[in-house]
Amino acid sequence: MSNIMINSRFGSPGDLCRLSMTCKKLKDFTAAAEDLWKAACAKQGFRYQASQGVWVPTKVANGWFAYYSTRMLVRWRVRTLMKRLRDFLPIDASSCFRPGLPAETLLLVESRLHCELPWEIWELYRYKDGQENRVEATFAYDGRLLALQEPVRLALIPFTDEFGSKRRYMFDLMGRIYLQSGFTHLLVADNLVAFLHSLLR
């Protein structure tokens, strides 16, 4: 079965991934469709780089299927963490998590105004729902980028300046929370919920 036939028979790469879990032979067959998974990575905006930082456009270490699956798992973890955090934010801060305006809506606004919006305004409403670069809005925006671009090991958590101190807490891709102290990181909680409970105690 060719990659084109696979594409035509299934609605999305996610559907194909779920189907491939039914048996080992089907998973091996699915993983062998390198061109399909390479195209899926390109569609999602995933960019593969070798350890030396050199762009590798044709091949990845463990195959495009494994790379796509790993990246989608990272995206799911980041979005899950952000969703948990949103419930603890005030309304004005959580508003920056709302989806931005569609490009068609912004084009309609420009046609009504008979002029082009400045690119700063366009980007603000297209990707940040009109929120300025406050701490919470920046965190939400960075989190969206983290789910789309190459994952980084640590990301800042806002609202953690306890009583005016300069402590900085960070979480890794597995959700563990660390206290940053100079060049060292001390584990303080296994997940975001436990960390927030410790702050409220």
XYZ file of C-alpha atoms in Angstrom, residues 2-11:
10
model
C 1.515 3.336 -1.036
C 1.733 6.515 1.013
C -0.936 8.086 -1.206
C -3.329 5.203 -0.480
C -2.613 5.478 3.249
C -3.366 9.204 3.121
C -6.643 8.648 1.286
C -7.912 5.934 3.646
C -7.378 7.709 6.982
C -8.560 11.108 8.137
